Amino acid sequence: MQSTVDLVADTARAAAARRTTAWLAGGLSAAATVAGGWLAPPDAVQGQAQRLMYLHVPAAWVAYVAFAVVLAAGCAYLIGGDLRWDRFARAAAEVGVVLTAVAIGTGSLWGRLVWGTWWAWDPRLVSTALLLFAYAGYLALRRTVGERTGARDGGDHRVARPAAVVGAVGFLLVPVVHFSVLWWRSLHQQATVLAPQRPPIDARMGAALLLAVAAATLVAFCVVLQRVVRLERRLAVDASPAPERAPARVG
C-alpha cells in the first residue's frame, strides 16, 4: 500500500504518475467502449440490450472492490490509528456508492428492455439497494458526526472510529448481494464467466467484458487517488494558521 500512499503525495512526481494512470484509464475506457459497443456480437436472445452488460457488470464488480477497500482501510485505521487510511476509506465509499447507483440504474434499464419492467422485488435488486443505502448511510454518518462535534472529516479520530466500524459492518451485505442469485429464487442471471457448468460465453463478449472491468477498475482507482489528494489539500488548508492582520493605523 505504500506505493498507493505515495501516489497521493502533493509532489510533482506523484502528480505525473497520477496523470499517466489517468491517460491509461482513458485509453482502456476507449478500447472497452469500442469492444463492447461494436466488436462484440449482440446476444442471441436479448439482442442489443445485452450490451448494457459492459457497463452494468463492471460497475457492480468495482463497487464490490471499493467497499472491500473501505473494509480494509477501516481495519488498518483501527489497528494503526493512521488517519490516511480513513481518507482512503471515505474516498472508496464515495466511489462505491456512485458505482452501485450506476449498477442499479443500468440494471433497471436492462430489466425494462428484457423483463418488461423497471423494477422487480428480486433478491439481487433488493439486496443491492440495501447495499447502496448502507454506504450512503456511512457517508451521512461521517458528515453528521463531523457537524455535531466540529471535527474535520478525514482528519479527526472522532469521525474515523465510528466510520470504520460502520464500514466494516456494511461490508457484510456484499456477499449477500453476490450470492443472492444462488441462495434464493431469482430472476437475475447467475454467473456466466465463473460458472463452468454453464455454456461458455462468446470469446469476443468475454474479452470485451474483461476489458470493461479493467477500465472501470483503473478509472475508479484514479478517482480515489484524486479524491484523497483533494482531501489532503483541504485538511492542510484548514490546519494552516490564518494570516495575521496588520493593526489599523489611527490618525
PDB file of N, CA and C in Angstrom, residues 4 8 12 16 43 50 66 72 77 98 100-101 117 126 128 134 141 146 158 167 180 193 210-211 231 238:
ATOM      1  N   THR A   4       0.712   3.179  -3.154  1.00  0.00           N
ATOM      2  CA  THR A   4      -0.525   3.925  -3.333  1.00  0.00           C
ATOM      3  C   THR A   4      -0.510   5.195  -2.518  1.00  0.00           C
ATOM      4  N   VAL A   8      -0.557   9.672  -3.717  1.00  0.00           N
ATOM      5  CA  VAL A   8      -1.409  10.783  -3.296  1.00  0.00           C
ATOM      6  C   VAL A   8      -0.596  11.915  -2.695  1.00  0.00           C
ATOM      7  N   ALA A  12       5.355  16.897  -7.528  1.00  0.00           N
ATOM      8  CA  ALA A  12       5.321  16.863  -8.993  1.00  0.00           C
ATOM      9  C   ALA A  12       5.435  15.437  -9.513  1.00  0.00           C
ATOM     10  N   ALA A  16       2.614  13.538 -11.736  1.00  0.00           N
ATOM     11  CA  ALA A  16       2.906  12.968 -13.049  1.00  0.00           C
ATOM     12  C   ALA A  16       2.461  11.507 -13.123  1.00  0.00           C
ATOM     13  N   ASP A  43     -26.331 -10.371 -28.131  1.00  0.00           N
ATOM     14  CA  ASP A  43     -26.765 -11.649 -27.573  1.00  0.00           C
ATOM     15  C   ASP A  43     -27.841 -12.269 -28.452  1.00  0.00           C
ATOM     16  N   GLN A  50     -28.314  -6.488 -24.440  1.00  0.00           N
ATOM     17  CA  GLN A  50     -27.269  -7.167 -23.670  1.00  0.00           C
ATOM     18  C   GLN A  50     -26.003  -6.333 -23.572  1.00  0.00           C
ATOM     19  N   ALA A  66     -14.502  -1.460  -4.235  1.00  0.00           N
ATOM     20  CA  ALA A  66     -14.450  -0.204  -3.479  1.00  0.00           C
ATOM     21  C   ALA A  66     -14.870  -0.428  -2.028  1.00  0.00           C
ATOM     22  N   ALA A  72     -10.942  -2.763   4.326  1.00  0.00           N
ATOM     23  CA  ALA A  72      -9.517  -2.928   4.603  1.00  0.00           C
ATOM     24  C   ALA A  72      -8.913  -1.659   5.193  1.00  0.00           C
ATOM     25  N   TYR A  77      -6.949   1.434   9.787  1.00  0.00           N
ATOM     26  CA  TYR A  77      -7.006   2.600  10.680  1.00  0.00           C
ATOM     27  C   TYR A  77      -7.203   2.168  12.131  1.00  0.00           C
ATOM     28  N   VAL A  98     -21.452   5.647  -5.855  1.00  0.00           N
ATOM     29  CA  VAL A  98     -21.776   6.063  -7.224  1.00  0.00           C
ATOM     30  C   VAL A  98     -21.886   4.851  -8.142  1.00  0.00           C
ATOM     31  N   THR A 100     -22.547   1.730  -7.356  1.00  0.00           N
ATOM     32  CA  THR A 100     -23.726   0.931  -7.023  1.00  0.00           C
ATOM     33  C   THR A 100     -24.975   1.562  -7.616  1.00  0.00           C
ATOM     34  N   ALA A 101     -25.058   2.893  -7.570  1.00  0.00           N
ATOM     35  CA  ALA A 101     -26.184   3.584  -8.194  1.00  0.00           C
ATOM     36  C   ALA A 101     -26.195   3.347  -9.702  1.00  0.00           C
ATOM     37  N   THR A 117     -40.126  -4.621 -17.222  1.00  0.00           N
ATOM     38  CA  THR A 117     -40.436  -3.846 -16.027  1.00  0.00           C
ATOM     39  C   THR A 117     -39.172  -3.149 -15.534  1.00  0.00           C
ATOM     40  N   VAL A 126     -33.078  -6.100  -4.526  1.00  0.00           N
ATOM     41  CA  VAL A 126     -33.358  -5.587  -3.181  1.00  0.00           C
ATOM     42  C   VAL A 126     -32.083  -5.508  -2.352  1.00  0.00           C
ATOM     43  N   THR A 128     -29.029  -5.230  -3.426  1.00  0.00           N
ATOM     44  CA  THR A 128     -28.162  -4.172  -3.958  1.00  0.00           C
ATOM     45  C   THR A 128     -28.639  -2.801  -3.495  1.00  0.00           C
ATOM     46  N   ALA A 134     -26.827   1.383   2.738  1.00  0.00           N
ATOM     47  CA  ALA A 134     -25.880   1.189   3.840  1.00  0.00           C
ATOM     48  C   ALA A 134     -24.678   2.118   3.714  1.00  0.00           C
ATOM     49  N   LEU A 141     -23.245   9.400   8.023  1.00  0.00           N
ATOM     50  CA  LEU A 141     -22.734   9.335   9.393  1.00  0.00           C
ATOM     51  C   LEU A 141     -21.488  10.182   9.553  1.00  0.00           C
ATOM     52  N   GLY A 146     -19.188  14.832  12.025  1.00  0.00           N
ATOM     53  CA  GLY A 146     -18.332  15.996  11.843  1.00  0.00           C
ATOM     54  C   GLY A 146     -19.039  17.296  12.194  1.00  0.00           C
ATOM     55  N   ARG A 158     -12.530  11.303  15.928  1.00  0.00           N
ATOM     56  CA  ARG A 158     -13.928  11.249  16.346  1.00  0.00           C
ATOM     57  C   ARG A 158     -14.846  10.857  15.196  1.00  0.00           C
ATOM     58  N   GLY A 167     -18.359   0.959   8.367  1.00  0.00           N
ATOM     59  CA  GLY A 167     -17.889   0.484   7.069  1.00  0.00           C
ATOM     60  C   GLY A 167     -17.625  -1.003   7.062  1.00  0.00           C
ATOM     61  N   SER A 180     -26.906 -13.852  -3.688  1.00  0.00           N
ATOM     62  CA  SER A 180     -28.364 -13.852  -3.592  1.00  0.00           C
ATOM     63  C   SER A 180     -29.013 -14.669  -4.701  1.00  0.00           C
ATOM     64  N   VAL A 193     -19.291 -16.165 -16.528  1.00  0.00           N
ATOM     65  CA  VAL A 193     -17.855 -16.319 -16.758  1.00  0.00           C
ATOM     66  C   VAL A 193     -17.247 -17.299 -15.778  1.00  0.00           C
ATOM     67  N   LEU A 210     -14.037  -8.349 -19.924  1.00  0.00           N
ATOM     68  CA  LEU A 210     -12.817  -8.235 -19.116  1.00  0.00           C
ATOM     69  C   LEU A 210     -12.143  -6.880 -19.335  1.00  0.00           C
ATOM     70  N   LEU A 211     -12.172  -6.403 -20.564  1.00  0.00           N
ATOM     71  CA  LEU A 211     -11.597  -5.091 -20.861  1.00  0.00           C
ATOM     72  C   LEU A 211     -12.387  -3.988 -20.145  1.00  0.00           C
ATOM     73  N   LEU A 231      -8.722  15.777  -0.478  1.00  0.00           N
ATOM     74  CA  LEU A 231      -8.964  15.774   0.966  1.00  0.00           C
ATOM     75  C   LEU A 231      -7.714  16.219   1.722  1.00  0.00           C
ATOM     76  N   ASP A 238      -7.116  23.877   6.032  1.00  0.00           N
ATOM     77  CA  ASP A 238      -7.858  24.105   7.274  1.00  0.00           C
ATOM     78  C   ASP A 238      -6.936  24.175   8.486  1.00  0.00           C
TER      79      ASP A 238
END
